[in-house]
Amino acid sequence: DEEDEEDEEDEEDGGGGSKDPVLPSHGQLVLSTSNNIAAYGCFFDLSAPQGTSGVTITGIRAGCHFTCRDPLDLRVMVSQGGSAGKETDEGAWEEIGSAHKFGGLPRLWEFEPKAPEMESYGVLPLNSDITLAPGERVGVCIQTSHQWGVVLRALKPQQGANQGALERITGPEVTDGEAFVQVWSGRVISVPKSEGLGEVEATKGDFYAFAGGIDYVRNPG
């Protein structure tokens, strides 16, 4: 009888005991909003390092500033090869997600969340995944209808003798990453979604890091 009970328990859990809800091939990269600012939107790049099997981005998560109290109109676009030089070129971008009166982004004050985790951010509406082969890079554009619709990060930790101190991000560089996916800083968007992609003289030289989360799956191989 005891053996029969054990067999029944094995059948209920598939014979493998307790299960890990996150598969080993799945990953999540959480990006800090420490010292955050906010804008209508931003450009940033995602890349898969050489020597890996590549990744498929299955989700992008973001937040808006606390003072952004209205639901957002937003769109998410991608461009193969990266965002540099395409910031005002609508034809270089493919829309992969959009929403009208979207209320799914959490409202964050500066320095929030203090201990970022994926649940700190809201999932952006995407119609398709983003697949990256080893060494491949893709530009991402998020644009909203509100001047504080997307939180960003202007500072990065210093290296070397002043390690731990913060300094301004001044150009395109890897601001976050791990073994399978890297996130590059990009330019800020200073016009609303209704006006398309446009460059404002006062901000066209500014670079920021995206703040939020990246969900991904490692490609087979």
mmCIF file of C-alpha atoms in Angstrom:
data_model
loop_
_atom_site.group_PDB
_atom_site.id
_atom_site.type_symbol
_atom_site.label_atom_id
_atom_site.label_comp_id
_atom_site.label_asym_id
_atom_site.label_seq_id
_atom_site.Cartn_x
_atom_site.Cartn_y
_atom_site.Cartn_z
ATOM 1 C CA ASP A 1 0.000 0.000 0.000
ATOM 2 C CA GLU A 2 2.835 2.403 0.845
ATOM 3 C CA GLU A 3 4.416 1.719 -2.559
ATOM 4 C CA ASP A 4 1.077 2.492 -4.266
ATOM 5 C CA GLU A 5 0.866 5.848 -2.444
ATOM 6 C CA GLU A 6 4.415 6.742 -3.531
ATOM 7 C CA ASP A 7 3.557 5.852 -7.146
ATOM 8 C CA GLU A 8 0.499 8.120 -7.016
ATOM 9 C CA GLU A 9 2.621 11.024 -5.701
ATOM 10 C CA ASP A 10 5.157 10.503 -8.502
ATOM 11 C CA GLU A 11 2.358 10.602 -11.091
ATOM 12 C CA GLU A 12 1.009 13.868 -9.680
ATOM 13 C CA ASP A 13 4.344 15.698 -9.889
ATOM 14 C CA GLY A 14 5.467 14.003 -13.099
ATOM 15 C CA GLY A 15 7.866 11.678 -11.342
ATOM 16 C CA GLY A 16 10.423 14.409 -10.833
ATOM 17 C CA GLY A 17 9.519 15.844 -7.460
ATOM 18 C CA SER A 18 9.336 19.647 -7.053
ATOM 19 C CA LYS A 19 9.872 21.719 -10.208
ATOM 20 C CA ASP A 20 11.822 24.918 -10.774
ATOM 21 C CA PRO A 21 9.363 27.432 -12.311
ATOM 22 C CA VAL A 22 12.156 29.087 -14.329
ATOM 23 C CA LEU A 23 13.866 26.912 -16.925
ATOM 24 C CA PRO A 24 17.675 27.000 -17.066
ATOM 25 C CA SER A 25 17.535 28.437 -20.587
ATOM 26 C CA HIS A 26 15.472 31.419 -19.409
ATOM 27 C CA GLY A 27 17.038 34.568 -17.992
ATOM 28 C CA GLN A 28 16.120 37.969 -16.604
ATOM 29 C CA LEU A 29 18.305 41.064 -16.562
ATOM 30 C CA VAL A 30 17.197 43.771 -14.110
ATOM 31 C CA LEU A 31 18.390 47.331 -14.804
ATOM 32 C CA SER A 32 18.644 49.884 -12.003
ATOM 33 C CA THR A 33 16.755 53.202 -11.993
ATOM 34 C CA SER A 34 19.084 54.730 -9.371
ATOM 35 C CA ASN A 35 19.478 58.489 -9.959
ATOM 36 C CA ASN A 36 16.792 58.222 -12.597
ATOM 37 C CA ILE A 37 15.421 60.896 -14.889
ATOM 38 C CA ALA A 38 12.520 60.566 -17.319
ATOM 39 C CA ALA A 39 11.656 61.538 -20.888
ATOM 40 C CA TYR A 40 9.159 60.957 -23.697
ATOM 41 C CA GLY A 41 11.238 57.942 -24.608
ATOM 42 C CA CYS A 42 14.654 56.605 -25.435
ATOM 43 C CA PHE A 43 16.849 54.613 -27.760
ATOM 44 C CA PHE A 44 19.035 51.772 -26.536
ATOM 45 C CA ASP A 45 20.679 48.719 -28.072
ATOM 46 C CA LEU A 46 20.608 45.029 -27.179
ATOM 47 C CA SER A 47 23.378 42.644 -28.238
ATOM 48 C CA ALA A 48 24.370 39.004 -27.824
ATOM 49 C CA PRO A 49 28.111 38.512 -27.207
ATOM 50 C CA GLN A 50 30.231 36.381 -29.497
ATOM 51 C CA GLY A 51 30.885 32.895 -28.174
ATOM 52 C CA THR A 52 27.289 32.391 -27.003
ATOM 53 C CA SER A 53 24.362 30.712 -28.765
ATOM 54 C CA GLY A 54 22.505 34.011 -28.981
ATOM 55 C CA VAL A 55 19.272 34.997 -27.252
ATOM 56 C CA THR A 56 15.635 35.698 -27.958
ATOM 57 C CA ILE A 57 14.239 38.703 -26.102
ATOM 58 C CA THR A 58 10.732 37.739 -24.980
ATOM 59 C CA GLY A 59 9.865 40.810 -22.915
ATOM 60 C CA ILE A 60 10.915 44.372 -22.085
ATOM 61 C CA ARG A 61 9.828 46.021 -18.856
ATOM 62 C CA ALA A 62 9.859 49.716 -17.970
ATOM 63 C CA GLY A 63 8.506 52.355 -15.617
ATOM 64 C CA CYS A 64 7.343 55.962 -15.822
ATOM 65 C CA HIS A 65 7.971 58.898 -13.490
ATOM 66 C CA PHE A 66 5.703 59.325 -10.455
ATOM 67 C CA THR A 67 4.348 62.611 -11.849
ATOM 68 C CA CYS A 68 3.093 60.827 -14.987
ATOM 69 C CA ARG A 69 -0.525 60.355 -13.907
ATOM 70 C CA ASP A 70 -2.253 59.839 -17.253
ATOM 71 C CA PRO A 71 -2.469 56.577 -19.236
ATOM 72 C CA LEU A 72 0.103 56.532 -22.020
ATOM 73 C CA ASP A 73 0.029 56.138 -25.744
ATOM 74 C CA LEU A 74 3.233 54.321 -26.593
ATOM 75 C CA ARG A 75 5.072 52.345 -29.232
ATOM 76 C CA VAL A 76 8.082 50.050 -29.309
ATOM 77 C CA MET A 77 10.233 49.784 -32.435
ATOM 78 C CA VAL A 78 13.405 47.947 -33.438
ATOM 79 C CA SER A 79 16.156 48.453 -36.010
ATOM 80 C CA GLN A 80 18.757 45.871 -36.996
ATOM 81 C CA GLY A 81 22.356 46.908 -36.383
ATOM 82 C CA GLY A 82 21.641 49.390 -33.607
ATOM 83 C CA SER A 83 20.087 52.814 -33.117
ATOM 84 C CA ALA A 84 23.058 55.108 -33.852
ATOM 85 C CA GLY A 85 22.409 57.512 -36.714
ATOM 86 C CA LYS A 86 18.744 56.493 -37.024
ATOM 87 C CA GLU A 87 17.233 58.610 -34.259
ATOM 88 C CA THR A 88 15.200 60.774 -36.685
ATOM 89 C CA ASP A 89 14.691 58.230 -39.479
ATOM 90 C CA GLU A 90 11.210 56.701 -39.188
ATOM 91 C CA GLY A 91 11.890 54.456 -42.172
ATOM 92 C CA ALA A 92 14.729 52.665 -40.369
ATOM 93 C CA TRP A 93 12.416 51.296 -37.677
ATOM 94 C CA GLU A 94 9.898 48.460 -37.459
ATOM 95 C CA GLU A 95 7.095 48.729 -34.912
ATOM 96 C CA ILE A 96 6.724 45.585 -32.793
ATOM 97 C CA GLY A 97 4.293 46.863 -30.180
ATOM 98 C CA SER A 98 1.946 49.733 -29.370
ATOM 99 C CA ALA A 99 -0.825 50.683 -26.969
ATOM 100 C CA HIS A 100 -3.426 53.405 -26.471
ATOM 101 C CA LYS A 101 -4.219 54.671 -22.974
ATOM 102 C CA PHE A 102 -1.806 52.160 -21.482
ATOM 103 C CA GLY A 103 -1.709 52.093 -17.684
ATOM 104 C CA GLY A 104 0.696 49.220 -17.157
ATOM 105 C CA LEU A 105 3.853 51.131 -16.213
ATOM 106 C CA PRO A 106 4.487 51.646 -12.482
ATOM 107 C CA ARG A 107 5.102 55.248 -11.375
ATOM 108 C CA LEU A 108 8.511 55.664 -9.742
ATOM 109 C CA TRP A 109 10.152 58.469 -7.773
ATOM 110 C CA GLU A 110 13.872 59.201 -8.092
ATOM 111 C CA PHE A 111 16.006 56.436 -6.547
ATOM 112 C CA GLU A 112 13.079 53.990 -6.763
ATOM 113 C CA PRO A 113 13.047 51.079 -6.567
ATOM 114 C CA LYS A 114 15.963 50.954 -4.119
ATOM 115 C CA ALA A 115 16.447 47.200 -4.707
ATOM 116 C CA PRO A 116 15.233 46.688 -8.294
ATOM 117 C CA GLU A 117 13.627 43.413 -9.306
ATOM 118 C CA MET A 118 11.581 42.422 -12.342
ATOM 119 C CA GLU A 119 8.283 43.029 -10.526
ATOM 120 C CA SER A 120 9.301 46.674 -10.025
ATOM 121 C CA TYR A 121 8.543 47.362 -13.694
ATOM 122 C CA GLY A 122 5.649 46.913 -16.106
ATOM 123 C CA VAL A 123 5.683 44.693 -19.192
ATOM 124 C CA LEU A 124 5.589 46.618 -22.466
ATOM 125 C CA PRO A 125 3.128 45.376 -25.113
ATOM 126 C CA LEU A 126 5.148 43.477 -27.745
ATOM 127 C CA ASN A 127 3.687 41.665 -30.751
ATOM 128 C CA SER A 128 6.857 39.694 -31.490
ATOM 129 C CA ASP A 129 10.100 38.567 -29.888
ATOM 130 C CA ILE A 130 13.549 39.946 -30.766
ATOM 131 C CA THR A 131 16.019 37.259 -31.837
ATOM 132 C CA LEU A 132 19.759 37.992 -31.607
ATOM 133 C CA ALA A 133 22.424 35.781 -33.139
ATOM 134 C CA PRO A 134 25.925 35.755 -31.570
ATOM 135 C CA GLY A 135 27.536 39.129 -32.199
ATOM 136 C CA GLU A 136 24.294 40.674 -33.447
ATOM 137 C CA ARG A 137 23.005 44.034 -32.233
ATOM 138 C CA VAL A 138 19.548 45.589 -32.502
ATOM 139 C CA GLY A 139 18.342 49.087 -31.679
ATOM 140 C CA VAL A 140 15.216 49.552 -29.562
ATOM 141 C CA CYS A 141 13.065 52.675 -29.487
ATOM 142 C CA ILE A 142 10.403 53.302 -26.828
ATOM 143 C CA GLN A 143 8.313 56.443 -27.337
ATOM 144 C CA THR A 144 5.348 57.665 -25.280
ATOM 145 C CA SER A 145 2.867 60.540 -25.203
ATOM 146 C CA HIS A 146 4.153 62.014 -21.903
ATOM 147 C CA GLN A 147 7.325 63.990 -21.239
ATOM 148 C CA TRP A 148 8.075 61.729 -18.255
ATOM 149 C CA GLY A 149 6.715 58.534 -19.795
ATOM 150 C CA VAL A 150 9.899 56.432 -19.494
ATOM 151 C CA VAL A 151 12.391 56.435 -16.608
ATOM 152 C CA LEU A 152 16.065 56.393 -17.567
ATOM 153 C CA ARG A 153 19.443 56.465 -15.846
ATOM 154 C CA ALA A 154 22.008 59.204 -16.437
ATOM 155 C CA LEU A 155 24.847 57.907 -14.236
ATOM 156 C CA LYS A 156 27.075 54.844 -14.141
ATOM 157 C CA PRO A 157 29.583 53.491 -11.582
ATOM 158 C CA GLN A 158 33.175 54.608 -12.097
ATOM 159 C CA GLN A 159 35.952 52.072 -12.512
ATOM 160 C CA GLY A 160 39.534 52.044 -11.226
ATOM 161 C CA ALA A 161 40.626 54.201 -8.302
ATOM 162 C CA ASN A 162 37.187 55.782 -7.873
ATOM 163 C CA GLN A 163 35.296 52.523 -8.184
ATOM 164 C CA GLY A 164 31.822 52.857 -6.712
ATOM 165 C CA ALA A 165 31.485 56.588 -7.366
ATOM 166 C CA LEU A 166 29.086 57.698 -10.101
ATOM 167 C CA GLU A 167 29.824 59.536 -13.329
ATOM 168 C CA ARG A 168 27.788 60.766 -16.290
ATOM 169 C CA ILE A 169 27.155 58.499 -19.266
ATOM 170 C CA THR A 170 28.633 60.393 -22.204
ATOM 171 C CA GLY A 171 28.241 58.122 -25.221
ATOM 172 C CA PRO A 172 27.137 54.746 -26.548
ATOM 173 C CA GLU A 173 28.499 52.052 -24.242
ATOM 174 C CA VAL A 174 27.504 48.855 -22.466
ATOM 175 C CA THR A 175 25.766 50.007 -19.292
ATOM 176 C CA ASP A 176 24.339 46.666 -18.164
ATOM 177 C CA GLY A 177 24.745 43.045 -19.102
ATOM 178 C CA GLU A 178 25.678 39.498 -18.318
ATOM 179 C CA ALA A 179 27.070 36.517 -20.195
ATOM 180 C CA PHE A 180 24.232 36.233 -22.732
ATOM 181 C CA VAL A 181 22.872 39.751 -23.323
ATOM 182 C CA GLN A 182 24.218 43.312 -23.177
ATOM 183 C CA VAL A 183 22.405 46.656 -22.996
ATOM 184 C CA TRP A 184 23.907 49.781 -24.601
ATOM 185 C CA SER A 185 23.125 53.412 -23.799
ATOM 186 C CA GLY A 186 21.433 55.607 -26.403
ATOM 187 C CA ARG A 187 19.958 59.012 -27.043
ATOM 188 C CA VAL A 188 16.890 60.458 -25.357
ATOM 189 C CA ILE A 189 13.622 61.221 -27.183
ATOM 190 C CA SER A 190 12.386 64.745 -26.493
ATOM 191 C CA VAL A 191 9.170 64.800 -28.538
ATOM 192 C CA PRO A 192 5.863 62.933 -28.013
ATOM 193 C CA LYS A 193 4.734 59.930 -30.032
ATOM 194 C CA SER A 194 2.220 62.085 -31.923
ATOM 195 C CA GLU A 195 5.092 64.079 -33.485
ATOM 196 C CA GLY A 196 7.072 61.085 -34.707
ATOM 197 C CA LEU A 197 10.825 60.834 -34.297
ATOM 198 C CA GLY A 198 12.464 64.228 -33.942
ATOM 199 C CA GLU A 199 15.651 65.633 -32.507
ATOM 200 C CA VAL A 200 15.745 68.574 -30.117
ATOM 201 C CA GLU A 201 18.964 70.590 -30.199
ATOM 202 C CA ALA A 202 19.194 70.848 -26.406
ATOM 203 C CA THR A 203 19.205 67.082 -25.897
ATOM 204 C CA LYS A 204 20.632 65.617 -29.102
ATOM 205 C CA GLY A 205 24.040 65.029 -27.493
ATOM 206 C CA ASP A 206 22.722 63.379 -24.339
ATOM 207 C CA PHE A 207 23.068 59.648 -23.727
ATOM 208 C CA TYR A 208 21.185 57.648 -21.109
ATOM 209 C CA ALA A 209 20.910 54.068 -19.933
ATOM 210 C CA PHE A 210 17.610 52.257 -20.212
ATOM 211 C CA ALA A 211 16.113 51.388 -16.815
ATOM 212 C CA GLY A 212 13.799 48.416 -16.469
ATOM 213 C CA GLY A 213 14.067 44.716 -17.199
ATOM 214 C CA ILE A 214 14.842 42.322 -20.045
ATOM 215 C CA ASP A 215 13.321 38.825 -20.275
ATOM 216 C CA TYR A 216 15.164 36.431 -22.567
ATOM 217 C CA VAL A 217 15.643 32.820 -23.599
ATOM 218 C CA ARG A 218 19.004 31.417 -24.659
ATOM 219 C CA ASN A 219 18.887 30.123 -28.235
ATOM 220 C CA PRO A 220 19.607 26.417 -28.796
ATOM 221 C CA GLY A 221 23.164 25.572 -29.715
#
